[in-house]
Structure formats: C-alpha cells, structure tokens
Short mmCIF file of C-alpha atoms and ligand atoms in Angstrom, two decimals:
data_model
loop_
_atom_site.label_atom_id
_atom_site.label_comp_id
_atom_site.label_asym_id
_atom_site.label_seq_id
_atom_site.Cartn_x
_atom_site.Cartn_y
_atom_site.Cartn_z
CA MET A 623 78.79 99.18 110.63
CA GLY A 624 76.86 102.34 109.78
CA ASP A 625 75.06 103.09 106.50
CA LEU A 626 77.48 104.54 103.99
CA THR A 627 74.68 106.19 102.05
CA THR A 628 73.92 108.55 104.93
CA GLU A 629 77.30 110.01 104.48
CA ARG A 630 76.68 110.45 100.73
CA SER A 631 73.69 112.78 101.20
CA ASN A 632 75.11 114.77 104.02
CA PRO A 633 78.86 115.07 104.26
CA THR A 634 79.55 116.75 107.61
CA GLY A 635 83.31 116.23 107.99
CA THR A 636 85.84 119.15 108.00
CA ALA A 637 89.15 117.39 107.09
CA PRO A 638 90.58 118.74 103.88
CA VAL A 639 93.26 116.04 103.79
CA LEU A 640 93.15 112.50 105.22
CA VAL A 641 95.42 109.56 105.42
CA ALA A 642 94.29 106.05 106.11
CA SER A 643 96.56 103.20 107.11
CA ASN A 644 96.27 100.12 109.20
CA ARG A 645 99.08 101.06 111.58
CA GLY A 646 98.76 104.60 112.73
CA PRO A 647 101.29 107.19 114.01
CA VAL A 648 100.78 106.18 117.68
CA SER A 649 100.28 103.10 119.70
CA PHE A 650 99.38 102.48 123.28
CA SER A 651 100.42 100.04 126.05
CA THR A 652 99.01 99.72 129.57
CA ALA A 653 101.43 101.07 132.28
CA GLU A 654 101.86 99.29 135.57
CA ASP A 655 99.54 101.67 137.23
CA GLY A 656 96.82 100.88 134.66
CA THR A 657 97.03 104.13 132.78
CA LEU A 658 97.64 104.30 129.03
CA ALA A 659 101.11 104.92 127.81
CA LEU A 660 101.47 106.42 124.36
CA ARG A 661 104.27 105.73 121.94
CA ARG A 662 104.85 107.78 118.77
CA GLY A 663 106.06 105.99 115.59
CA GLY A 664 108.14 107.37 112.81
CA GLY A 665 108.45 106.69 109.07
CA GLY A 666 107.61 108.37 105.79
CA LEU A 667 103.90 109.03 106.35
CA VAL A 668 104.52 110.65 109.82
CA SER A 669 106.94 113.18 108.42
CA GLY A 670 104.93 113.47 105.20
CA LEU A 671 101.78 114.52 106.91
CA SER A 672 103.67 116.95 109.10
CA ALA A 673 104.76 118.74 105.90
CA ILE A 674 101.32 120.04 105.19
CA GLY A 675 101.06 121.50 108.77
CA ASP A 676 97.27 121.50 108.48
CA PRO A 677 95.63 120.91 111.99
CA ASP A 678 92.38 119.77 110.29
CA ALA A 679 94.03 116.88 108.46
CA VAL A 680 93.04 113.53 109.84
CA TRP A 681 94.78 110.19 110.04
CA VAL A 682 92.55 107.21 110.33
CA CYS A 683 94.09 104.00 111.58
CA ALA A 684 93.08 100.76 113.36
CA ALA A 685 93.44 99.90 117.01
CA LEU A 686 96.08 97.08 116.93
CA GLY A 687 95.93 95.78 120.37
CA ASP A 688 93.94 95.94 123.69
CA ALA A 689 95.41 99.12 124.88
CA ASP A 690 94.88 100.79 121.53
CA ARG A 691 91.18 99.66 121.66
CA ARG A 692 90.70 101.04 125.11
CA ALA A 693 92.14 104.41 123.96
CA ALA A 694 89.91 104.37 120.92
CA ARG A 695 86.85 103.53 122.92
CA GLU A 696 87.50 106.21 125.50
CA ALA A 697 88.14 109.01 122.92
CA PRO A 698 85.08 110.76 121.49
CA ASP A 699 84.46 109.23 117.98
CA GLY A 700 87.81 107.46 118.31
CA ARG A 701 89.51 110.96 117.96
CA LEU A 702 92.61 110.54 120.07
CA ASP A 703 93.46 114.32 119.71
CA ARG A 704 90.13 115.18 121.27
CA ALA A 705 90.81 112.91 124.27
CA GLY A 706 93.81 114.90 125.12
CA HIS A 707 96.44 112.58 123.87
CA ASP A 708 99.65 114.09 122.59
CA VAL A 709 99.61 112.68 118.98
CA GLY A 710 102.17 115.14 117.68
CA GLY A 711 99.90 117.97 116.70
CA GLN A 712 97.82 115.68 114.39
CA ALA A 713 94.31 114.67 114.45
CA VAL A 714 94.11 110.90 114.72
CA ARG A 715 91.04 108.72 114.48
CA MET A 716 91.64 105.19 115.70
CA LEU A 717 89.01 102.54 114.76
CA ASP A 718 88.08 100.10 117.44
CA ILE A 719 87.31 97.21 115.08
CA ASP A 720 86.04 93.92 116.62
CA PRO A 721 89.26 92.00 117.49
CA GLU A 722 88.19 88.86 115.68
CA THR A 723 87.32 90.80 112.56
CA PHE A 724 90.63 92.64 112.88
CA ALA A 725 92.71 89.52 113.28
CA ARG A 726 91.11 87.77 110.32
CA ALA A 727 91.57 90.79 108.15
CA TYR A 728 95.11 91.60 109.24
CA ASN A 729 96.60 88.30 109.88
CA GLY A 730 94.49 86.18 107.61
CA VAL A 731 94.03 88.27 104.48
CA ALA A 732 96.54 91.10 104.53
CA ASN A 733 99.61 89.40 105.97
CA SER A 734 99.09 85.74 105.12
CA THR A 735 97.55 86.15 101.80
CA LEU A 736 98.08 89.51 99.96
CA TRP A 737 101.53 89.97 101.43
CA PHE A 738 102.46 86.45 100.38
CA VAL A 739 101.11 87.00 96.84
CA HIS A 740 102.94 90.23 96.37
CA HIS A 741 106.20 89.03 97.73
CA LEU A 742 105.98 85.55 96.02
CA LEU A 743 106.32 83.70 99.28
CA TYR A 744 104.18 80.56 98.88
CA ALA A 745 105.62 77.05 98.77
CA THR A 746 103.13 76.30 96.06
CA PRO A 747 102.90 72.46 96.32
CA THR A 748 100.86 72.99 99.57
CA ALA A 749 99.89 76.64 99.72
CA PRO A 750 97.72 78.56 99.34
CA ALA A 751 94.57 76.60 99.60
CA PHE A 752 91.53 78.80 99.59
CA GLY A 753 88.79 77.02 101.52
CA ALA A 754 85.91 77.89 103.94
CA ALA A 755 88.30 79.48 106.48
CA PHE A 756 89.66 81.89 103.86
CA ARG A 757 86.05 82.87 103.01
CA THR A 758 85.40 83.77 106.57
CA GLU A 759 88.57 85.89 106.60
CA TRP A 760 87.73 87.58 103.39
CA GLN A 761 84.34 88.60 104.90
CA ALA A 762 86.24 90.13 107.74
CA TYR A 763 88.61 91.95 105.36
CA THR A 764 85.61 93.41 103.53
CA ALA A 765 84.07 94.66 106.84
CA TYR A 766 87.46 96.04 108.02
CA ASN A 767 87.74 98.03 104.76
CA ALA A 768 84.07 99.20 105.12
CA ALA A 769 84.93 100.43 108.62
CA PHE A 770 87.69 102.56 107.13
CA ALA A 771 85.55 103.82 104.28
CA GLU A 772 82.73 104.82 106.76
CA ALA A 773 85.17 106.70 109.03
CA LEU A 774 86.83 108.57 106.06
CA ALA A 775 83.47 109.44 104.68
CA ALA A 776 82.47 110.89 108.04
CA GLU A 777 85.60 112.94 108.56
CA ALA A 778 86.18 114.24 104.94
CA ALA A 779 85.25 117.85 104.01
CA PRO A 780 83.56 118.26 100.61
CA GLY A 781 86.10 117.67 97.89
CA ALA A 782 88.82 116.54 100.35
CA ALA A 783 91.88 114.61 99.28
CA VAL A 784 92.20 111.05 100.84
CA LEU A 785 95.45 109.07 100.71
CA VAL A 786 94.67 105.39 101.41
CA GLN A 787 97.74 103.22 102.17
CA ASP A 788 98.64 99.71 101.34
CA TYR A 789 97.36 96.18 100.82
CA HIS A 790 95.35 96.19 104.05
CA LEU A 791 93.01 98.75 102.43
CA SER A 792 92.71 97.59 98.85
CA LEU A 793 88.75 97.67 98.97
CA ALA A 794 88.49 101.02 100.71
CA PRO A 795 88.97 103.29 97.66
CA ALA A 796 85.94 101.84 95.79
CA LEU A 797 83.80 101.71 98.96
CA LEU A 798 84.69 105.35 99.72
CA ARG A 799 83.94 106.53 96.24
CA ALA A 800 80.48 104.91 96.38
CA ALA A 801 79.81 106.88 99.57
CA ARG A 802 81.52 110.12 98.67
CA PRO A 803 81.95 110.66 94.91
CA ASP A 804 83.04 114.24 95.59
CA LEU A 805 86.35 113.17 97.07
CA ARG A 806 89.78 112.94 95.38
CA ILE A 807 91.14 109.49 96.33
CA GLY A 808 94.58 108.19 96.01
CA HIS A 809 95.89 104.69 96.96
CA PHE A 810 99.54 103.92 97.68
CA SER A 811 101.06 100.42 97.67
CA HIS A 812 104.13 100.20 99.89
CA THR A 813 104.65 96.55 98.73
CA PRO A 814 105.81 95.15 95.37
CA TRP A 815 102.91 94.05 93.08
CA ALA A 816 102.68 90.45 91.94
CA PRO A 817 103.02 89.48 88.22
CA PRO A 818 99.60 88.36 86.80
CA GLU A 819 100.40 84.71 86.76
CA TYR A 820 101.11 84.78 90.44
CA PHE A 821 98.43 87.24 91.41
CA ARG A 822 95.95 84.81 89.81
CA LEU A 823 96.64 82.32 92.60
CA LEU A 824 93.92 84.32 94.35
CA PRO A 825 90.32 83.12 93.78
CA ASP A 826 88.93 84.90 90.79
CA ASP A 827 86.41 86.99 92.58
CA VAL A 828 88.96 88.03 95.15
CA ALA A 829 91.45 89.01 92.60
CA GLU A 830 88.84 91.09 90.80
CA SER A 831 87.68 92.83 94.05
CA VAL A 832 91.28 93.74 95.03
CA LEU A 833 91.87 95.29 91.67
CA THR A 834 88.52 97.07 91.34
CA GLY A 835 88.92 98.23 94.93
CA ILE A 836 92.04 100.10 94.14
CA LEU A 837 90.77 101.29 90.82
CA GLY A 838 88.04 103.13 92.85
CA ALA A 839 90.88 105.62 93.48
CA ASP A 840 91.54 108.48 91.11
CA ARG A 841 95.20 107.65 91.29
CA ALA A 842 97.00 104.38 92.38
CA ALA A 843 100.64 104.89 93.19
CA PHE A 844 103.57 102.74 93.72
CA LEU A 845 107.22 102.83 94.84
CA THR A 846 108.62 101.98 91.40
CA ARG A 847 107.52 101.74 87.79
CA ARG A 848 108.00 98.03 87.95
CA TRP A 849 105.32 97.59 90.53
CA ALA A 850 102.99 100.06 88.75
CA LEU A 851 103.37 98.09 85.53
CA ALA A 852 102.74 94.84 87.27
CA PHE A 853 99.49 96.25 88.62
CA ALA A 854 98.52 97.34 85.15
CA GLU A 855 99.29 93.97 83.74
CA CYS A 856 97.00 92.35 86.45
CA CYS A 857 94.20 94.74 85.59
CA ALA A 858 94.53 93.67 81.92
CA ALA A 859 94.76 89.98 82.59
CA VAL A 860 92.08 89.70 85.35
CA LEU A 861 89.59 92.47 84.31
CA GLY A 862 90.30 92.85 80.62
CA ALA A 863 91.01 96.46 81.45
CA GLU A 864 92.47 98.83 78.90
CA VAL A 865 96.02 99.83 79.85
CA ASP A 866 98.17 102.62 78.48
CA ARG A 867 101.77 101.59 79.54
CA GLU A 868 103.26 104.94 78.46
CA ALA A 869 100.74 107.23 79.99
CA LEU A 870 100.34 104.85 82.95
CA THR A 871 96.57 104.71 83.03
CA VAL A 872 94.03 101.91 83.52
CA THR A 873 90.53 102.18 82.13
CA HIS A 874 87.94 99.81 83.41
CA ALA A 875 84.06 100.00 83.57
CA GLY A 876 84.13 103.45 82.01
CA ARG A 877 86.50 105.12 84.50
CA THR A 878 90.22 105.76 84.15
CA THR A 879 92.60 105.55 87.07
CA ARG A 880 96.00 107.11 86.72
CA LEU A 881 98.90 105.28 88.03
CA GLY A 882 101.82 107.08 89.70
CA VAL A 883 105.33 106.35 90.83
CA HIS A 884 106.85 107.96 93.88
CA GLY A 885 110.19 106.36 95.04
CA LEU A 886 110.15 107.30 98.79
CA GLY A 887 113.67 108.31 99.81
CA ALA A 888 115.58 108.50 103.02
CA ASP A 889 115.24 111.50 105.33
CA ALA A 890 118.89 112.81 105.18
CA ASP A 891 118.60 115.72 107.64
CA PHE A 892 116.86 113.53 110.30
CA LEU A 893 119.23 110.60 109.89
CA ARG A 894 122.47 112.58 110.00
CA GLU A 895 121.36 114.47 113.13
CA ARG A 896 119.92 111.38 114.87
CA ALA A 897 122.99 109.26 114.04
CA HIS A 898 125.33 111.53 116.01
CA ARG A 899 123.44 111.75 119.25
CA PRO A 900 124.97 110.42 122.47
CA ASP A 901 122.86 107.24 122.63
CA VAL A 902 124.15 106.22 119.13
CA GLU A 903 127.75 107.16 120.02
CA GLU A 904 127.47 104.92 123.06
CA ARG A 905 126.28 101.92 121.10
CA LEU A 906 128.85 102.55 118.38
CA ALA A 907 131.62 102.34 121.03
CA ALA A 908 130.11 99.03 122.28
CA LEU A 909 130.01 97.64 118.67
CA ARG A 910 133.54 98.73 118.04
CA GLU A 911 134.76 97.09 121.19
CA ALA A 912 132.99 93.84 120.06
CA VAL A 913 134.34 93.89 116.50
CA GLY A 914 137.91 95.03 117.19
CA ASP A 915 139.89 95.91 114.05
CA ARG A 916 137.94 93.48 111.94
CA ARG A 917 135.74 94.30 108.89
CA THR A 918 132.02 94.22 109.18
CA VAL A 919 129.12 93.03 107.20
CA VAL A 920 125.88 94.61 108.56
CA ARG A 921 122.26 93.83 107.96
CA VAL A 922 119.25 95.28 109.68
CA ASP A 923 115.71 93.95 109.06
CA ARG A 924 112.39 93.04 110.54
CA THR A 925 112.36 89.22 110.87
CA GLU A 926 110.19 89.14 107.83
CA LEU A 927 110.09 86.17 105.43
CA SER A 928 110.73 88.39 102.39
CA LYS A 929 113.92 89.74 103.88
CA ASN A 930 115.81 86.54 103.11
CA ILE A 931 117.84 86.53 106.38
CA VAL A 932 118.40 82.79 106.15
CA ARG A 933 120.00 82.83 102.64
CA GLY A 934 122.08 85.82 103.77
CA PHE A 935 123.52 83.83 106.64
CA GLN A 936 124.04 80.91 104.29
CA ALA A 937 125.98 83.27 101.96
CA TYR A 938 128.18 84.49 104.93
CA ARG A 939 128.83 80.82 105.84
CA HIS A 940 129.76 80.03 102.30
CA LEU A 941 132.22 83.01 102.38
CA LEU A 942 133.80 81.63 105.58
CA ARG A 943 133.97 78.11 104.21
CA THR A 944 135.55 79.01 100.84
CA ARG A 945 137.67 81.96 101.77
CA PRO A 946 139.43 81.11 105.05
CA GLU A 947 141.44 84.32 104.72
CA TRP A 948 138.39 85.94 106.31
CA HIS A 949 138.56 83.96 109.53
CA ASP A 950 139.09 86.25 112.45
CA ARG A 951 139.07 89.19 110.00
CA VAL A 952 135.32 89.92 109.60
CA VAL A 953 132.26 90.03 111.88
CA HIS A 954 128.64 89.84 110.55
CA ILE A 955 126.46 92.13 112.63
CA ALA A 956 122.78 91.13 112.06
CA PHE A 957 119.81 92.90 113.69
CA ALA A 958 116.60 90.88 113.08
CA TYR A 959 113.75 92.68 114.90
CA PRO A 960 110.56 90.93 115.76
CA SER A 961 107.68 91.11 113.23
CA ARG A 962 104.16 89.72 112.98
CA THR A 963 104.79 87.11 115.76
CA ASP A 964 101.07 86.11 115.65
CA LEU A 965 101.86 84.20 112.54
CA ALA A 966 103.38 80.64 112.97
CA GLU A 967 105.47 81.10 109.73
CA TYR A 968 107.18 84.10 111.27
CA ARG A 969 107.85 82.36 114.55
CA ASP A 970 109.36 79.38 112.74
CA TYR A 971 111.43 81.66 110.54
CA THR A 972 112.83 83.47 113.58
CA ALA A 973 113.78 80.25 115.12
CA ARG A 974 115.60 79.21 111.88
CA VAL A 975 117.46 82.53 111.86
CA ARG A 976 118.67 82.00 115.45
CA GLU A 977 119.63 78.35 114.83
CA LEU A 978 121.69 79.20 111.74
CA ALA A 979 123.44 82.03 113.53
CA ALA A 980 124.39 79.58 116.35
CA GLU A 981 125.50 77.00 113.85
CA ILE A 982 127.81 79.54 112.06
CA ASN A 983 129.40 80.62 115.49
CA THR A 984 129.91 77.03 116.36
CA GLU A 985 131.46 76.05 113.04
CA PHE A 986 133.94 78.95 112.93
CA GLY A 987 133.97 80.77 116.33
CA THR A 988 137.09 80.82 118.43
CA ASP A 989 137.77 82.00 122.00
CA SER A 990 138.57 85.50 120.66
CA TRP A 991 136.34 85.76 117.55
CA GLN A 992 132.57 85.56 117.30
CA PRO A 993 131.90 85.59 113.53
CA LEU A 994 128.23 86.49 113.77
CA ILE A 995 126.55 88.83 116.32
CA LEU A 996 122.73 88.57 116.11
CA HIS A 997 120.41 90.78 118.00
CA VAL A 998 116.62 90.17 117.93
CA ASN A 999 115.41 93.10 120.09
CA ASP A 1000 114.51 96.44 118.39
CA ASP A 1001 116.89 99.28 119.05
CA PHE A 1002 116.95 102.12 116.57
CA PRO A 1003 120.08 104.01 117.83
CA ARG A 1004 121.92 100.62 117.77
CA SER A 1005 120.74 100.26 114.12
CA LEU A 1006 122.21 103.70 113.36
CA ALA A 1007 125.44 102.83 115.11
CA ALA A 1008 125.74 99.71 112.93
CA TYR A 1009 124.98 101.72 109.74
CA ARG A 1010 127.89 104.02 110.60
CA LEU A 1011 130.27 101.23 111.22
CA ALA A 1012 129.39 99.00 108.27
CA ASP A 1013 132.11 98.11 105.64
CA VAL A 1014 129.51 96.11 103.73
CA ALA A 1015 125.68 96.39 104.06
CA LEU A 1016 123.83 93.21 103.05
CA VAL A 1017 120.23 93.93 101.73
CA ASN A 1018 119.10 90.77 100.02
CA PRO A 1019 115.24 90.61 100.02
CA ILE A 1020 113.43 88.00 97.95
CA ARG A 1021 111.35 90.91 96.93
CA ASP A 1022 110.65 94.30 98.50
CA GLY A 1023 108.57 97.32 97.80
CA MET A 1024 111.47 99.66 98.30
CA ASN A 1025 113.83 98.70 101.25
CA LEU A 1026 114.78 101.86 103.17
CA VAL A 1027 117.67 100.32 104.98
CA ALA A 1028 119.49 100.21 101.57
CA LYS A 1029 118.91 103.98 101.30
CA GLU A 1030 119.68 104.79 104.91
CA VAL A 1031 123.06 103.18 105.29
CA PRO A 1032 124.89 105.19 102.67
CA VAL A 1033 123.57 108.45 104.14
CA VAL A 1034 125.01 107.81 107.64
CA SER A 1035 127.99 105.63 106.91
CA ASP A 1036 131.21 107.08 108.47
CA ARG A 1037 133.79 105.74 106.11
CA GLY A 1038 131.89 104.67 103.06
CA CYS A 1039 130.13 101.28 102.73
CA ALA A 1040 129.73 98.75 99.94
CA LEU A 1041 126.14 97.88 99.33
CA VAL A 1042 125.22 94.30 98.35
CA LEU A 1043 121.68 94.72 97.05
CA SER A 1044 119.15 92.34 95.78
CA ARG A 1045 117.92 93.10 92.29
CA GLU A 1046 114.37 92.35 93.50
CA ALA A 1047 114.37 95.34 95.88
CA GLY A 1048 112.50 98.36 94.69
CA ALA A 1049 115.51 100.42 95.79
CA HIS A 1050 117.55 98.63 93.10
CA ALA A 1051 115.85 100.76 90.47
CA GLU A 1052 117.58 103.91 91.96
CA LEU A 1053 120.65 102.43 93.60
CA GLY A 1054 121.57 99.47 91.22
CA GLU A 1055 124.33 101.24 89.39
CA ASP A 1056 126.49 101.84 92.46
CA ALA A 1057 125.49 98.71 94.44
CA LEU A 1058 126.80 95.12 94.04
CA SER A 1059 123.67 93.58 92.63
CA VAL A 1060 122.63 90.01 93.52
CA ASN A 1061 120.01 87.38 92.68
CA PRO A 1062 118.69 86.84 96.20
CA TYR A 1063 118.23 83.10 95.69
CA ASP A 1064 121.96 82.66 94.63
CA VAL A 1065 123.79 82.05 97.86
CA ILE A 1066 127.16 81.64 96.20
CA ALA A 1067 126.84 84.81 94.11
CA THR A 1068 125.86 86.58 97.27
CA ALA A 1069 128.92 85.26 99.07
CA ASP A 1070 131.09 86.48 96.10
CA ALA A 1071 129.44 89.98 96.33
CA LEU A 1072 130.24 90.10 100.07
CA HIS A 1073 133.91 89.22 99.25
CA THR A 1074 134.00 91.94 96.53
CA GLY A 1075 132.46 94.46 98.93
CA LEU A 1076 134.93 93.64 101.75
CA THR A 1077 137.93 93.97 99.35
CA MET A 1078 136.68 97.13 97.62
CA ALA A 1079 139.27 99.93 97.63
CA ALA A 1080 138.51 102.67 100.08
CA ASP A 1081 138.31 105.44 97.53
CA GLU A 1082 135.99 103.52 95.21
CA ARG A 1083 133.79 102.62 98.26
CA ALA A 1084 133.67 106.28 99.28
CA ASP A 1085 132.84 107.36 95.75
CA ARG A 1086 130.10 104.94 95.38
CA THR A 1087 128.65 105.72 98.76
CA LYS A 1088 128.52 109.47 97.88
CA ARG A 1089 126.47 108.60 94.72
CA LEU A 1090 124.30 106.15 96.59
CA ALA A 1091 123.50 108.66 99.30
CA ALA A 1092 122.59 111.32 96.62
CA ALA A 1093 120.24 108.81 94.92
CA ALA A 1094 118.78 107.59 98.21
CA THR A 1095 117.86 111.07 99.37
CA ALA A 1096 116.45 112.36 96.02
CA LEU A 1097 112.87 112.22 97.25
CA PRO A 1098 112.62 112.91 100.97
CA PRO A 1099 109.39 111.85 102.81
CA GLN A 1100 107.85 115.25 103.03
CA GLN A 1101 108.26 115.85 99.20
CA TRP A 1102 107.22 112.33 98.54
CA PHE A 1103 103.92 113.05 100.38
CA LEU A 1104 103.36 116.49 98.91
CA ASP A 1105 104.01 115.12 95.38
CA GLN A 1106 101.16 112.60 95.81
CA LEU A 1107 98.82 115.31 97.18
CA ASP A 1108 99.67 117.64 94.21
CA ALA A 1109 99.05 114.92 91.68
CA LEU A 1110 95.61 114.31 93.11
CA ARG A 1111 94.64 117.93 92.57
O1 F6P B 294 106.22 97.33 103.56
C1 F6P B 294 104.85 97.51 103.64
C2 F6P B 294 104.37 97.80 105.04
O2 F6P B 294 102.99 98.08 105.20
C3 F6P B 294 105.13 99.05 105.45
O3 F6P B 294 104.44 100.15 105.08
C4 F6P B 294 105.36 98.75 106.87
O4 F6P B 294 106.55 99.25 107.31
C5 F6P B 294 105.22 97.26 107.12
O5 F6P B 294 104.61 96.76 105.97
C6 F6P B 294 104.40 97.06 108.42
O6 F6P B 294 104.03 95.83 108.67
P1 F6P B 294 103.18 95.57 109.99
O7 F6P B 294 102.39 96.79 110.30
O8 F6P B 294 102.51 94.33 109.75
O9 F6P B 294 104.31 95.46 111.04
#
C-alpha cells in the first residue's frame, strides 16, 4: 500500500467525478485460446454514470477473479480503458488486490459479517463468534478499503465528487477524507441498515469504525428513510453522536454528515424495449408451452439467504395442501440464480431450495402437471419473459435494501400482475399500497396472499399494476445518480 499522505500534498488526478464499488461495470474470463474475454454488466450505477457523459469520470473497482487480476495487472495503473478494453466509453481502474486479502475482506467481513448484520441473518445461539480469525479478516478489510482510498486519491481532480458504494467500502470515506480533504465524498448503502441492538453484535471497535468510516463522507445516502434512520440510531447508540431526525443529519467529533434518501427505481425505457426482443419472445413461448392455460406465480432472485426462497416454497406448498382447487391450475416458476457460491451457507441454502422444489413436485405433480419449475442458471431474457407472463409475483425477502424485481415486474407485465411483497423490502415504502403485503416469516399468511393474488379480478389487477409501475419508475437510475451528485455540490 502506498503512502496516503503523498496524495494529500500533491493531488495529480484529473477525474472530476468518481465512483467506487467492489464489483465494477466489467468482468473478465479467460477464453479457450488464453485471451481475455470481457463481459459488461448492467444495473443502476452503469446507467447512472453514463448519464453524466463525462469521459474523465473514473470508476474504481476490485478485480474479483484471476482473469480480472490479469487484466488489471496488464493495464497501465490498472486503467482498463488505457489498455484498449471496450469498457463502454468509461474510464475504469480495476484494483489488483492480493487474493487472500480480497477473499478475507469480501467473503469474511463484507458478505459473512456486515451483510448478515444488516439483513438480520444470524442464528444467534451459535453465530456470530468474533475470534482471532475474524480479527485477521478485519485487518484485510481495512487494507482493502485503504487500497480503494489510495486509488481514489490518486485519480481525483482537486475538489472532485466521489461516490463510494456499499458495505464493502464503509471505511473508505474517512480514509479518503484524511488523504484528500478537498474532495466531496458521498457514501451510498444499497443494503438495509441494522437496528442498533442488532448492529451491536459487532465488536465495539468494529461497530465504531464502520460508523465513523461512513461519517467520513459529506453525505451518507440510503434507499429508504427507514434505513437512513436506522443508521442515525446506530450513530447515536454506538458513538453518542448528535442526531437530527427531521433534518437527517449526524454530528460527531465536530463534523456533520448529511443523510440522504434516494429510492432507486426501475429503468422503464430499457425494460420495455428489452422485454420485447426476439430472445425474450422465444423464451416466453417456451414458458407458455410449459405452463399451458394455468395461472402462474413467478419469483426471480439471486440464491441469496435474505431472499427467503425456502419460506416462499413452503407457502406455495401450504397453498396446494390447503386449497386443492389449485391442483393442476397453477404453476410456480422460480428462477434462483447462483450467488456467492464461495460461502458454505449459500451452497447449503441452494441445496435446500432444490430439495424443497423436488419435494413439492413429488408431493403434488402428475404426469401432465409440474407444479414448480425451478431454474438455477442465470438467464436475463428468460427472467423478462417470466415477468411478462406472471399472474402473481412473489417477492418475500427477510429484509432487502430495495428489491428491484418488485419494481421491474409491474413495468413489463403483459396482462397485469398481483404483487405479493414483503413488508421488510425497501420497495415496500413505495409499492406497499398496491401490493399484497406479507410478513416474510409467516408462511400461512404468505400462502393466503398468493391465493388472494391468484383470484384477484383482472381489472383490479390491471389498475394496481398501472399504479405500481408508476411508483416503481418514479426515480430512474440516471436521475437517481444525478440527484446524488447534485446533492453533494
Ligand atoms: O444489494 C447490495 C449489493 O451490493 C448490490 O448492490 C448488488 O447487486 C449485490 O449486493 C451484489 O452482491 P455480489 O457482488 O456479492 O454478488
């Protein structure tokens, strides 16, 4: 790691706007002939950054795998654009962080600790237990954050705006401020924020560092007011910070950080155009063929512990057990795409999802009816086809920062779709009125909501879908990004 104070005395960067996130806009794999194959990702940040159309804006991200590392090493200063890669007209600096340090920071602290805390995922009689192994991981997390702060400090022009993303980078804002007090720094949390009593599962010094790290930003922003207030409550409880709940500010150690709320919406123009391309039509025809004239309950998730897929299947099973009138009249289409497969909990969870799907098909299936169709390989056009076909969409996370599936389905739905939505999803703040709200732990209530959705009159479903789509697209990704930038100025 270089010396951050060097950057302080002599800022040489030229980027007026910077984004920092663990996962970047591109990733690499090694092709059969040994060359690097580049894949571009999508999402809110990608379209957000494209909105400013500034070729000098820089996105700093981490190399996630071996091929990424090779690309980063071969590029001058990790700048993929300068190595001739087609990164979509953007400047991208990919950090080649030592693989062991990266794994400890990403798997150990970010995904197995902070993610678990914010999504309330621990089975507390046995976990967490913060011992010596965690301390090694925490050191790695600190080094990983310092590597980002160093790269940002080197790339940023005087007075530049820097938008730091997510729980992977909670220490970076304070580290960057120490190196470059001239910068305007924003932090954005894409996750929920834990309530103080749960946040305090973290060792005291770690809890303090996470909060003071984010408070190093001028502005800390969240997807809903609920998560912003939870962060403020943690600052009050852990740091004794002064909190203004109306003005949404936190004052600690003589500095005030403003809190912001930006509810990322779905990209209507993109989705509506993409959902009618031939590859989607083709998949829609195949799904229609499989479903016949039956009703559909659709869910699309990463196979992520917080998404609550197992209880969703239990609810569907309860529906079939208690309301036999649905036998042979409904199909549950569930897409559960691979996620974080390095973690044993995720592999076990995926196995449980597959097992339960098989149990349901064995219990109710007939020669001519497969009650549950599960796909575990990622296929975006097939997801869009399922969105179009859905009579009911099931989005029942234990807890979720926002949940964009809940916002995307109403936008592309062909005939209107009832939305069964967890009250613990950030999206519930905007969609709750026209959704069928559920407590994600209550399997019977979820089964009842599925029944209500399946029997909802067509005109009511269409009306609700119209209102859901309007609410879901109120803040498109480009505006979401520009608002954050404006608020930093
Ligand atoms: O929801 C928080 C988040 O960081 C999202 O921004 C992103 O979609 C997801 O988690 C990515 O997780 P990972 O990079 O571990 O696959």
